[in-house]
CSV table of C-alpha atoms in Angstrom, one decimal:
chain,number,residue,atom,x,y,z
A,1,UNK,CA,95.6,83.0,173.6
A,2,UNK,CA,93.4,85.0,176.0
A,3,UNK,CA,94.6,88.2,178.0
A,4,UNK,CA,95.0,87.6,181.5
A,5,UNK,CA,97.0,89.9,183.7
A,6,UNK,CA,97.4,87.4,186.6
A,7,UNK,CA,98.9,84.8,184.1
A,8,UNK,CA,101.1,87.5,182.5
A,9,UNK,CA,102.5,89.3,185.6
A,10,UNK,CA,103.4,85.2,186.9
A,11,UNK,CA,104.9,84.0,183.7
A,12,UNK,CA,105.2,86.2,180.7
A,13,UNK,CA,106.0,89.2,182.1
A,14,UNK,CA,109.0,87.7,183.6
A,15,UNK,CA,109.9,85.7,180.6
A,16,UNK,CA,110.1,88.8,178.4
A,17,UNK,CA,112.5,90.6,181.0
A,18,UNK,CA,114.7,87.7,181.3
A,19,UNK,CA,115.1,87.5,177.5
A,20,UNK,CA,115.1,91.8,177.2
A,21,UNK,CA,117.8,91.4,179.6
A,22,UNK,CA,120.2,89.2,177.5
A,23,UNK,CA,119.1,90.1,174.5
A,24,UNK,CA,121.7,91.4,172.5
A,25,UNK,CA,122.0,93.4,168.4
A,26,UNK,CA,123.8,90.6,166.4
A,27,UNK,CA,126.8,92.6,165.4
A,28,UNK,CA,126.2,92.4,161.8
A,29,UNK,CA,123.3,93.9,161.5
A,30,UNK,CA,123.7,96.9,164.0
A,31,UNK,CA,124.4,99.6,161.3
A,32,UNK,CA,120.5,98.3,160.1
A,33,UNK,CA,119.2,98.9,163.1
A,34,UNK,CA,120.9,102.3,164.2
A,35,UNK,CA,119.2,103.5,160.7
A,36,UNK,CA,115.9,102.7,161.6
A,37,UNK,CA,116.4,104.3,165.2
A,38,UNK,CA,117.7,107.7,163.7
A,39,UNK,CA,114.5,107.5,160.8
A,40,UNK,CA,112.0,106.7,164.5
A,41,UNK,CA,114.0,109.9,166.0
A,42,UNK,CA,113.4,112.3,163.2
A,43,UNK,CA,109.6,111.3,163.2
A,44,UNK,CA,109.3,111.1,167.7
A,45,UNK,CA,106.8,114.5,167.6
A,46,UNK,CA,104.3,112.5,165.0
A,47,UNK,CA,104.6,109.3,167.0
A,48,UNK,CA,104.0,111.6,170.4
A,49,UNK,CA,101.1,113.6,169.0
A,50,UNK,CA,99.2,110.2,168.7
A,51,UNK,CA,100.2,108.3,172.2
A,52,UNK,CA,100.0,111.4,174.2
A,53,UNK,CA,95.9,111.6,173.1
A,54,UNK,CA,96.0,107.4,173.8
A,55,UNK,CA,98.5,107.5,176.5
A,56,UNK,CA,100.8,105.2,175.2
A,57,UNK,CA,104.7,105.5,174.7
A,58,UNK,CA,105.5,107.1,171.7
A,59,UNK,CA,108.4,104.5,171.3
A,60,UNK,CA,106.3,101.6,171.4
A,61,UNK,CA,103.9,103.4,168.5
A,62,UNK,CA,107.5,103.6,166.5
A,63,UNK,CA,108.4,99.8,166.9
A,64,UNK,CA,104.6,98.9,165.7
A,65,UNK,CA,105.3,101.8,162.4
A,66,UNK,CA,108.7,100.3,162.0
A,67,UNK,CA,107.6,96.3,161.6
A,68,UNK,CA,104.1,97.2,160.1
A,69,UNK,CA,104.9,99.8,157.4
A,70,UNK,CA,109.0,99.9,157.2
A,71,UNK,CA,107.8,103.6,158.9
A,72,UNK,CA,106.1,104.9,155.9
A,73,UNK,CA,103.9,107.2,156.7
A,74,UNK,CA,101.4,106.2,153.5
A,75,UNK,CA,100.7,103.1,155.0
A,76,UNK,CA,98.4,101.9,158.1
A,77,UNK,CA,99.6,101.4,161.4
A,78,UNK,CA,97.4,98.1,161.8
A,79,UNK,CA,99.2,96.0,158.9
A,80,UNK,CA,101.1,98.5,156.6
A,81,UNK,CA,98.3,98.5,154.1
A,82,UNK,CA,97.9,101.9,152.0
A,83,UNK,CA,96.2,104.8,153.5
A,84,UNK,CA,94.5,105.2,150.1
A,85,UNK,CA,91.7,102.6,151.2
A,86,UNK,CA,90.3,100.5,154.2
A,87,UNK,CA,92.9,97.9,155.2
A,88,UNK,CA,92.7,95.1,153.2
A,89,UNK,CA,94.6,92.5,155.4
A,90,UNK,CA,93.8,91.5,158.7
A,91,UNK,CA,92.3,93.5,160.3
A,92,UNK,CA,90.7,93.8,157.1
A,93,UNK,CA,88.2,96.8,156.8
A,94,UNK,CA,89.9,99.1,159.0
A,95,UNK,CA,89.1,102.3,160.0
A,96,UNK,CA,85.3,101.7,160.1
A,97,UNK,CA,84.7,105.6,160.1
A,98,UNK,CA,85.6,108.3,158.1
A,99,UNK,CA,86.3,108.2,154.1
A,100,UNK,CA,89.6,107.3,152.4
A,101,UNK,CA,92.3,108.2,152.1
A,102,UNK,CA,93.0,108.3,155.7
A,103,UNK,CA,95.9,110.4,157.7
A,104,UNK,CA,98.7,107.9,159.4
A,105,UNK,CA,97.2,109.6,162.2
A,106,UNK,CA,93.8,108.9,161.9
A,107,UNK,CA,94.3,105.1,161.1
A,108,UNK,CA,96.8,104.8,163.7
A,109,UNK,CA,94.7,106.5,166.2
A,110,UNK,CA,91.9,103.9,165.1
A,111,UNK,CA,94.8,101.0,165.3
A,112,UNK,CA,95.8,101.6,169.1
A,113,UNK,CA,91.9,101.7,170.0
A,114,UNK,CA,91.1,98.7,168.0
A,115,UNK,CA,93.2,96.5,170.4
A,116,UNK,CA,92.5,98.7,173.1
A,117,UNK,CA,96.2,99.5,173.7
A,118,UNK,CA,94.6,102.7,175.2
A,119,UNK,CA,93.6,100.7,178.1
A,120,UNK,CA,96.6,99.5,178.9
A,121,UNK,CA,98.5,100.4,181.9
A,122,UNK,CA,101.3,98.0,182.2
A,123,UNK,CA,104.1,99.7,180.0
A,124,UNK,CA,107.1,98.1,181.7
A,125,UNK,CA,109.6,96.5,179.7
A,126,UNK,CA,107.4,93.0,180.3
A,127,UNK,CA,104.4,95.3,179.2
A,128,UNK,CA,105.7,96.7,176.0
A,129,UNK,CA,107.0,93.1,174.8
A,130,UNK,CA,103.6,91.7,175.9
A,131,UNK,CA,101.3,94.3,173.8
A,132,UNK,CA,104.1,93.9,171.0
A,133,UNK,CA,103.7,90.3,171.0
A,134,UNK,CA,99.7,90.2,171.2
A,135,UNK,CA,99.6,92.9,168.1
A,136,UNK,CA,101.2,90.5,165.8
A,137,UNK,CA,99.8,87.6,166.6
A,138,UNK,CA,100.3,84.9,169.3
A,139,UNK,CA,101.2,82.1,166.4
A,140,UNK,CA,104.5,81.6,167.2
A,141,UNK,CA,103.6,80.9,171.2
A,142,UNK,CA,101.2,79.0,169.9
A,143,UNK,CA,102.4,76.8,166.8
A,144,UNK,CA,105.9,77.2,166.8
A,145,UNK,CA,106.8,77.5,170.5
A,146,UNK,CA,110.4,76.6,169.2
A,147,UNK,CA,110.6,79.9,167.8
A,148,UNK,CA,110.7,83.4,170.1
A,149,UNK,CA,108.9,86.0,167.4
A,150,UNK,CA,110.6,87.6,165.0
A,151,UNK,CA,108.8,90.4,166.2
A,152,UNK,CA,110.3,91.1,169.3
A,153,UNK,CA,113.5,89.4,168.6
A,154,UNK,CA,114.3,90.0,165.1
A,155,UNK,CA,118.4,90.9,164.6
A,156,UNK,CA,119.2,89.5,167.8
A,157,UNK,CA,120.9,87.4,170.0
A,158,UNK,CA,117.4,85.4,170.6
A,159,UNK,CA,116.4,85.3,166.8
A,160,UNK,CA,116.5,81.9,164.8
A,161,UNK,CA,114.9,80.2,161.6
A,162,UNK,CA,111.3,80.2,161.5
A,163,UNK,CA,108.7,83.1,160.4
A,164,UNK,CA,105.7,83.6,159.2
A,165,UNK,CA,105.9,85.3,155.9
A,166,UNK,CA,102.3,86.4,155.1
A,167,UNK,CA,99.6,85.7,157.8
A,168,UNK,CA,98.6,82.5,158.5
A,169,UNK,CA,101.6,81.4,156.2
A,170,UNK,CA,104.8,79.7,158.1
A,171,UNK,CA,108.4,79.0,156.6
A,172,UNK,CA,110.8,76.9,158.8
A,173,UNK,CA,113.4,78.4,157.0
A,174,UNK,CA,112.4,82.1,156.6
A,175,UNK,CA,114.8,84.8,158.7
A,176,UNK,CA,112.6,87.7,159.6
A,177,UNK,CA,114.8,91.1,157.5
A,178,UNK,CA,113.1,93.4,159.7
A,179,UNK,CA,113.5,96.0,162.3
C-alpha cells in the first residue's frame, strides 16, 4: 500500500478518528494497560530525548517500544530484536552504521529515519494511527480487511480474532496479548 497524503487525508485519516473516537479499553484488561502507561511514564525523558532530535511525539515513540519490545530497553525499536547484534527480522540488518551492541537510542534513532517518520508532519490523531499502522505492516488492510490491526486496536472495543503471530504468518484465531 503506497503513501499518499491526498488519499489519506479523504479516507484514512477520517476512518482512524471515527474509530479513535469510539474506541473504547475492554474493561478487563484495563489494569494491563494502565501498567504499561505508568512503565511509558517513568521512561517519557528517554523517549523525549530521541523525538525531540526527530521531531516526533515522544508518545508515539512509546506505543512503537511498547508493541515492538514489551518496552525493554535491550531490544530494537524496529522489531524488538536484541541490541547485541544487527536486527535479525525484518528489517533485517538494521542499523547499517556503527558496531554492536547498539544503544536503544542509537537503533531507535536509526528506526524513526528508516521509515522516514522524521518527515512526517501530520501528527494528528488520524496521523499517529496512520504512521502506527504503516510501521507494522499494511497486511491486515490488505489481506484480512475483516480485521482492524491489533496494532492499533489491541484490548479494545474494536479488537477481534485474527493476528499475525510472526511476520508474514496469519492465525484466524490468534488474540493479539499486547499493549
Amino acid at each position: 500500500m503506497r503513501e499518499c497524503s491526498g488519499w489519506f487525508k479523504s479516507k484514512l485519516k477520517e476512518e482512524y478518528e471515527r474509530l479513535f473516537d469510539t474506541c473504547q479499553v475492554r474493561s478487563g484488561k484495563l489494569p494491563a494497560v494502565e501498567r504499561v502507561i505508568v512503565n511509558i511514564l517513568k521512561n517519557q525523558e528517554r523517549y523525549e530525548k530521541v523525538g525531540h532530535r526527530l521531531r516526533i511525539p515522544w508518545y508515539f515513540i512509546a506505543v512503537i517500544h511498547s508493541m515492538e519490545g514489551g518496552l525493554n530497553f535491550n531490544t530494537h525499536l524496529h522489531n524488538g530484536d536484541s541490541l547485541t547484534r544487527r536486527t535479525q527480522h525484518i528489517p533485517r540488518g538494521r542499523p547499517k552504521s556503527g558496531t554492536p551492541p547498539f544503544t536503544w537510542e542509537e537503533s531507535s534513532i536509526d528506526a524513526l529515519e528508516y521509515e522516514k517518520l522524521n518527515r512526517w508532519k501530520d501528527w494528528s490523531i488520524g496521523g499517529i494511527l496512520y504512521k502506527l499502522e504503516k510501521y507494522n505492516g499494511w497486511g491486515y488492510r490488505s489481506r484480512h480487511p475483516h480485521v482492524l490491526s491489533p496494532y492499533l486496536w489491541s484490548f479494545s472495543s474494536h479488537d477481534t480474532k485474527g493476528k499475525y503471530v510472526a511476520d508474514g504468518r496469519w492465525s484466524e484465531s490468534a488474540v493479539s496479548q499486547q499493549v
